[in-house]
């Protein structure tokens, strides 16, 4: 297993619609293991394949944060088959480090997909897991949580992000 570099906004891979996985071959097996390791190391509660530069329909999640691997979920070709209720909570994203904002999502979802062995699975979730599933499945559509915040918040985000990038570039220039 190895750690993968996480694609940072505005990397165009984050805007790509991820392709369906037709067969779980050795390269997908490897990608799953590497994404699990990368998620725990970050640390994050979820990671979509787009975020490591591979736009295929694969997400890993673990919202339990307690003992490692206790709540690990690997989902291939996930689809939301039912979504009900409404909830608003503060979200962040490993691809947009340091920025958090309130996002409104469905309270409960039912998601179907395949596990890493290719067996069909169905997950009925609420609370943090429901939010994380919606956030990760959005990634597979090229969608980010900043697309779901108000226009005013998004403007503030873009200005702040631009400033942060300029500061980063300046400090890199100072190194030589
Ligand atoms: Ni994210």
PDB file of C-alpha atoms and ligand atoms in Angstrom:
ATOM      1  CA  UNK A   1       0.000   0.000   0.000  1.00  0.00           C
ATOM      2  CA  UNK A   2       1.166   3.509  -0.596  1.00  0.00           C
ATOM      3  CA  UNK A   3      -0.011   7.007   0.094  1.00  0.00           C
ATOM      4  CA  UNK A   4      -1.415   8.843  -2.898  1.00  0.00           C
ATOM      5  CA  UNK A   5      -1.132  12.584  -3.478  1.00  0.00           C
ATOM      6  CA  UNK A   6      -4.509  14.302  -3.010  1.00  0.00           C
ATOM      7  CA  UNK A   7      -5.665  16.537  -5.865  1.00  0.00           C
ATOM      8  CA  UNK A   8      -6.262  20.063  -4.633  1.00  0.00           C
ATOM      9  CA  UNK A   9      -8.892  22.512  -5.925  1.00  0.00           C
ATOM     10  CA  UNK A  10      -8.972  23.769  -8.706  1.00  0.00           C
ATOM     11  CA  UNK A  11      -7.400  20.602 -10.197  1.00  0.00           C
ATOM     12  CA  UNK A  12      -9.612  19.766 -13.225  1.00  0.00           C
ATOM     13  CA  UNK A  13      -9.822  16.071 -12.233  1.00  0.00           C
ATOM     14  CA  UNK A  14     -12.128  17.198  -9.414  1.00  0.00           C
ATOM     15  CA  UNK A  15     -14.574  18.433 -12.069  1.00  0.00           C
ATOM     16  CA  UNK A  16     -14.601  15.228 -14.113  1.00  0.00           C
ATOM     17  CA  UNK A  17     -17.549  12.864 -14.077  1.00  0.00           C
ATOM     18  CA  UNK A  18     -16.075   9.570 -12.928  1.00  0.00           C
ATOM     19  CA  UNK A  19     -16.429   6.482 -15.138  1.00  0.00           C
ATOM     20  CA  UNK A  20     -18.234   3.309 -14.017  1.00  0.00           C
ATOM     21  CA  UNK A  21     -15.976   0.465 -12.948  1.00  0.00           C
ATOM     22  CA  UNK A  22     -16.691  -2.520 -15.175  1.00  0.00           C
ATOM     23  CA  UNK A  23     -14.339  -5.003 -13.539  1.00  0.00           C
ATOM     24  CA  UNK A  24     -12.525  -5.089 -10.227  1.00  0.00           C
ATOM     25  CA  UNK A  25      -9.067  -5.890 -11.555  1.00  0.00           C
ATOM     26  CA  UNK A  26      -5.669  -5.687  -9.862  1.00  0.00           C
ATOM     27  CA  UNK A  27      -5.317  -1.961 -10.532  1.00  0.00           C
ATOM     28  CA  UNK A  28      -8.682  -1.246  -8.859  1.00  0.00           C
ATOM     29  CA  UNK A  29      -7.751  -3.534  -5.915  1.00  0.00           C
ATOM     30  CA  UNK A  30      -4.554  -1.575  -5.504  1.00  0.00           C
ATOM     31  CA  UNK A  31      -6.356   1.746  -5.813  1.00  0.00           C
ATOM     32  CA  UNK A  32      -8.797   0.683  -3.057  1.00  0.00           C
ATOM     33  CA  UNK A  33      -5.954  -0.208  -0.665  1.00  0.00           C
ATOM     34  CA  UNK A  34      -4.056   2.984  -1.434  1.00  0.00           C
ATOM     35  CA  UNK A  35      -7.162   5.151  -1.004  1.00  0.00           C
ATOM     36  CA  UNK A  36      -7.924   3.567   2.382  1.00  0.00           C
ATOM     37  CA  UNK A  37      -4.402   4.274   3.568  1.00  0.00           C
ATOM     38  CA  UNK A  38      -4.482   7.813   2.167  1.00  0.00           C
ATOM     39  CA  UNK A  39      -7.841   8.549   3.848  1.00  0.00           C
ATOM     40  CA  UNK A  40      -6.686   7.377   7.300  1.00  0.00           C
ATOM     41  CA  UNK A  41      -3.375   9.175   6.974  1.00  0.00           C
ATOM     42  CA  UNK A  42      -4.917  12.517   5.890  1.00  0.00           C
ATOM     43  CA  UNK A  43      -6.966  12.044   8.148  1.00  0.00           C
ATOM     44  CA  UNK A  44     -10.376  12.169   6.502  1.00  0.00           C
ATOM     45  CA  UNK A  45     -13.729  10.444   6.869  1.00  0.00           C
ATOM     46  CA  UNK A  46     -14.136   9.845   3.153  1.00  0.00           C
ATOM     47  CA  UNK A  47     -12.254   9.907  -0.116  1.00  0.00           C
ATOM     48  CA  UNK A  48     -13.409   9.646  -3.729  1.00  0.00           C
ATOM     49  CA  UNK A  49     -11.142   8.319  -6.482  1.00  0.00           C
ATOM     50  CA  UNK A  50     -11.237  11.664  -8.341  1.00  0.00           C
ATOM     51  CA  UNK A  51      -9.408  13.134  -5.364  1.00  0.00           C
ATOM     52  CA  UNK A  52      -6.377  10.958  -6.059  1.00  0.00           C
ATOM     53  CA  UNK A  53      -6.421  11.700  -9.780  1.00  0.00           C
ATOM     54  CA  UNK A  54      -8.384   8.591 -10.869  1.00  0.00           C
ATOM     55  CA  UNK A  55     -11.861   9.555 -12.113  1.00  0.00           C
ATOM     56  CA  UNK A  56     -13.577   6.186 -11.561  1.00  0.00           C
ATOM     57  CA  UNK A  57     -16.675   5.491  -9.459  1.00  0.00           C
ATOM     58  CA  UNK A  58     -15.079   4.410  -6.213  1.00  0.00           C
ATOM     59  CA  UNK A  59     -15.332   5.891  -2.721  1.00  0.00           C
ATOM     60  CA  UNK A  60     -14.023   4.863   0.683  1.00  0.00           C
ATOM     61  CA  UNK A  61     -15.454   6.105   3.971  1.00  0.00           C
ATOM     62  CA  UNK A  62     -15.047   5.668   7.688  1.00  0.00           C
ATOM     63  CA  UNK A  63     -17.031   8.127   9.790  1.00  0.00           C
ATOM     64  CA  UNK A  64     -16.364   6.340  13.078  1.00  0.00           C
ATOM     65  CA  UNK A  65     -12.976   7.957  13.643  1.00  0.00           C
ATOM     66  CA  UNK A  66     -12.447   5.628  16.574  1.00  0.00           C
ATOM     67  CA  UNK A  67     -10.568   2.427  16.055  1.00  0.00           C
ATOM     68  CA  UNK A  68      -9.074   2.284  12.615  1.00  0.00           C
ATOM     69  CA  UNK A  69     -11.066   0.277  10.079  1.00  0.00           C
ATOM     70  CA  UNK A  70     -14.011  -0.190  12.455  1.00  0.00           C
ATOM     71  CA  UNK A  71     -16.420   1.641  10.190  1.00  0.00           C
ATOM     72  CA  UNK A  72     -14.667   1.173   6.879  1.00  0.00           C
ATOM     73  CA  UNK A  73     -16.899   1.187   3.796  1.00  0.00           C
ATOM     74  CA  UNK A  74     -15.671   0.592   0.241  1.00  0.00           C
ATOM     75  CA  UNK A  75     -18.270   1.414  -2.412  1.00  0.00           C
ATOM     76  CA  UNK A  76     -17.948   0.796  -6.128  1.00  0.00           C
ATOM     77  CA  UNK A  77     -20.417   2.428  -8.558  1.00  0.00           C
ATOM     78  CA  UNK A  78     -22.503   3.866  -5.706  1.00  0.00           C
ATOM     79  CA  UNK A  79     -25.938   5.271  -6.403  1.00  0.00           C
ATOM     80  CA  UNK A  80     -28.347   7.099  -4.141  1.00  0.00           C
ATOM     81  CA  UNK A  81     -31.658   5.282  -4.538  1.00  0.00           C
ATOM     82  CA  UNK A  82     -33.596   7.237  -1.945  1.00  0.00           C
ATOM     83  CA  UNK A  83     -33.040  10.511  -0.113  1.00  0.00           C
ATOM     84  CA  UNK A  84     -35.330  12.125   2.432  1.00  0.00           C
ATOM     85  CA  UNK A  85     -35.385  14.983   4.919  1.00  0.00           C
ATOM     86  CA  UNK A  86     -33.067  17.957   5.219  1.00  0.00           C
ATOM     87  CA  UNK A  87     -30.087  18.720   7.411  1.00  0.00           C
ATOM     88  CA  UNK A  88     -27.453  21.446   7.494  1.00  0.00           C
ATOM     89  CA  UNK A  89     -23.943  20.898   8.784  1.00  0.00           C
ATOM     90  CA  UNK A  90     -20.405  22.205   8.499  1.00  0.00           C
ATOM     91  CA  UNK A  91     -18.417  20.427   5.789  1.00  0.00           C
ATOM     92  CA  UNK A  92     -14.837  20.406   4.656  1.00  0.00           C
ATOM     93  CA  UNK A  93     -12.952  18.483   1.993  1.00  0.00           C
ATOM     94  CA  UNK A  94      -9.433  17.071   1.723  1.00  0.00           C
ATOM     95  CA  UNK A  95      -9.222  18.705  -1.718  1.00  0.00           C
ATOM     96  CA  UNK A  96     -10.059  22.155  -0.281  1.00  0.00           C
ATOM     97  CA  UNK A  97      -7.896  22.185   2.852  1.00  0.00           C
ATOM     98  CA  UNK A  98      -8.609  24.762   5.528  1.00  0.00           C
ATOM     99  CA  UNK A  99     -12.072  25.794   4.320  1.00  0.00           C
ATOM    100  CA  UNK A 100     -15.335  24.808   5.989  1.00  0.00           C
ATOM    101  CA  UNK A 101     -18.903  25.903   5.311  1.00  0.00           C
ATOM    102  CA  UNK A 102     -22.483  24.972   6.119  1.00  0.00           C
ATOM    103  CA  UNK A 103     -24.082  22.721   3.502  1.00  0.00           C
ATOM    104  CA  UNK A 104     -27.711  21.594   3.320  1.00  0.00           C
ATOM    105  CA  UNK A 105     -28.205  17.966   2.365  1.00  0.00           C
ATOM    106  CA  UNK A 106     -30.712  15.159   2.788  1.00  0.00           C
ATOM    107  CA  UNK A 107     -31.006  13.736   6.280  1.00  0.00           C
ATOM    108  CA  UNK A 108     -31.351  10.080   5.286  1.00  0.00           C
ATOM    109  CA  UNK A 109     -30.171   8.238   2.209  1.00  0.00           C
ATOM    110  CA  UNK A 110     -30.184   4.717   0.877  1.00  0.00           C
ATOM    111  CA  UNK A 111     -27.181   3.933  -1.298  1.00  0.00           C
ATOM    112  CA  UNK A 112     -26.629   0.880  -3.463  1.00  0.00           C
ATOM    113  CA  UNK A 113     -23.344  -0.237  -4.969  1.00  0.00           C
ATOM    114  CA  UNK A 114     -20.808  -3.031  -4.946  1.00  0.00           C
ATOM    115  CA  UNK A 115     -18.337  -3.952  -2.241  1.00  0.00           C
ATOM    116  CA  UNK A 116     -14.701  -4.661  -3.086  1.00  0.00           C
ATOM    117  CA  UNK A 117     -15.524  -8.267  -3.947  1.00  0.00           C
ATOM    118  CA  UNK A 118     -18.157  -7.125  -6.417  1.00  0.00           C
ATOM    119  CA  UNK A 119     -21.090  -8.151  -4.229  1.00  0.00           C
ATOM    120  CA  UNK A 120     -24.108  -5.831  -4.243  1.00  0.00           C
ATOM    121  CA  UNK A 121     -24.548  -3.856  -1.026  1.00  0.00           C
ATOM    122  CA  UNK A 122     -27.154  -1.453   0.235  1.00  0.00           C
ATOM    123  CA  UNK A 123     -26.521   1.067   2.985  1.00  0.00           C
ATOM    124  CA  UNK A 124     -29.311   2.927   4.779  1.00  0.00           C
ATOM    125  CA  UNK A 125     -27.689   5.880   6.523  1.00  0.00           C
ATOM    126  CA  UNK A 126     -28.522   8.967   8.500  1.00  0.00           C
ATOM    127  CA  UNK A 127     -26.450  11.510  10.403  1.00  0.00           C
ATOM    128  CA  UNK A 128     -22.793  11.935   9.531  1.00  0.00           C
ATOM    129  CA  UNK A 129     -22.643   8.821   7.334  1.00  0.00           C
ATOM    130  CA  UNK A 130     -25.546  10.069   5.186  1.00  0.00           C
ATOM    131  CA  UNK A 131     -23.789  13.430   4.750  1.00  0.00           C
ATOM    132  CA  UNK A 132     -20.435  11.812   3.950  1.00  0.00           C
ATOM    133  CA  UNK A 133     -22.024   9.476   1.384  1.00  0.00           C
ATOM    134  CA  UNK A 134     -23.663  12.427  -0.397  1.00  0.00           C
ATOM    135  CA  UNK A 135     -20.409  14.419  -0.288  1.00  0.00           C
ATOM    136  CA  UNK A 136     -18.349  11.538  -1.746  1.00  0.00           C
ATOM    137  CA  UNK A 137     -20.905  10.603  -4.410  1.00  0.00           C
ATOM    138  CA  UNK A 138     -20.964  14.290  -5.432  1.00  0.00           C
ATOM    139  CA  UNK A 139     -17.218  14.008  -6.090  1.00  0.00           C
ATOM    140  CA  UNK A 140     -17.927  11.265  -8.643  1.00  0.00           C
ATOM    141  CA  UNK A 141     -20.137  13.748 -10.503  1.00  0.00           C
ATOM    142  CA  UNK A 142     -17.402  16.382 -10.460  1.00  0.00           C
ATOM    143  CA  UNK A 143     -19.290  18.290  -7.796  1.00  0.00           C
ATOM    144  CA  UNK A 144     -17.749  19.926  -4.713  1.00  0.00           C
ATOM    145  CA  UNK A 145     -19.338  21.126  -1.484  1.00  0.00           C
ATOM    146  CA  UNK A 146     -18.518  24.730  -2.444  1.00  0.00           C
ATOM    147  CA  UNK A 147     -21.066  24.303  -5.280  1.00  0.00           C
ATOM    148  CA  UNK A 148     -23.733  23.823  -2.621  1.00  0.00           C
ATOM    149  CA  UNK A 149     -23.073  26.951  -0.534  1.00  0.00           C
ATOM    150  CA  UNK A 150     -24.649  30.370  -1.093  1.00  0.00           C
ATOM    151  CA  UNK A 151     -23.345  32.602  -3.883  1.00  0.00           C
ATOM    152  CA  UNK A 152     -22.076  35.083  -1.282  1.00  0.00           C
ATOM    153  CA  UNK A 153     -20.184  32.401   0.630  1.00  0.00           C
ATOM    154  CA  UNK A 154     -18.730  31.120  -2.633  1.00  0.00           C
ATOM    155  CA  UNK A 155     -17.464  34.586  -3.571  1.00  0.00           C
ATOM    156  CA  UNK A 156     -15.814  34.942  -0.170  1.00  0.00           C
ATOM    157  CA  UNK A 157     -14.299  31.471  -0.577  1.00  0.00           C
ATOM    158  CA  UNK A 158     -12.893  32.259  -4.032  1.00  0.00           C
ATOM    159  CA  UNK A 159     -11.306  35.492  -2.855  1.00  0.00           C
ATOM    160  CA  UNK A 160      -9.785  33.821   0.190  1.00  0.00           C
ATOM    161  CA  UNK A 161      -8.558  30.860  -1.846  1.00  0.00           C
ATOM    162  CA  UNK A 162      -6.896  33.129  -4.403  1.00  0.00           C
ATOM    163  CA  UNK A 163      -5.131  35.032  -1.624  1.00  0.00           C
ATOM    164  CA  UNK A 164      -3.992  31.808   0.001  1.00  0.00           C
ATOM    165  CA  UNK A 165      -2.569  30.528  -3.292  1.00  0.00           C
ATOM    166  CA  UNK A 166      -0.682  33.781  -3.844  1.00  0.00           C
ATOM    167  CA  UNK A 167       0.762  33.560  -0.332  1.00  0.00           C
ATOM    168  CA  UNK A 168       1.791  29.949  -0.939  1.00  0.00           C
ATOM    169  CA  UNK A 169       3.514  30.873  -4.192  1.00  0.00           C
ATOM    170  CA  UNK A 170       5.330  33.765  -2.516  1.00  0.00           C
ATOM    171  CA  UNK A 171       6.592  31.599   0.329  1.00  0.00           C
ATOM    172  CA  UNK A 172       7.756  28.975  -2.179  1.00  0.00           C
ATOM    173  CA  UNK A 173       9.639  31.683  -4.060  1.00  0.00           C
ATOM    174  CA  UNK A 174      11.323  32.766  -0.814  1.00  0.00           C
ATOM    175  CA  UNK A 175      12.790  29.308  -0.409  1.00  0.00           C
ATOM    176  CA  UNK A 176      15.390  29.651  -3.161  1.00  0.00           C
TER     177      UNK A 176
HETATM  178 NI1  LIG B   1     -14.445  16.007  -0.454  1.00  0.00          NI
END
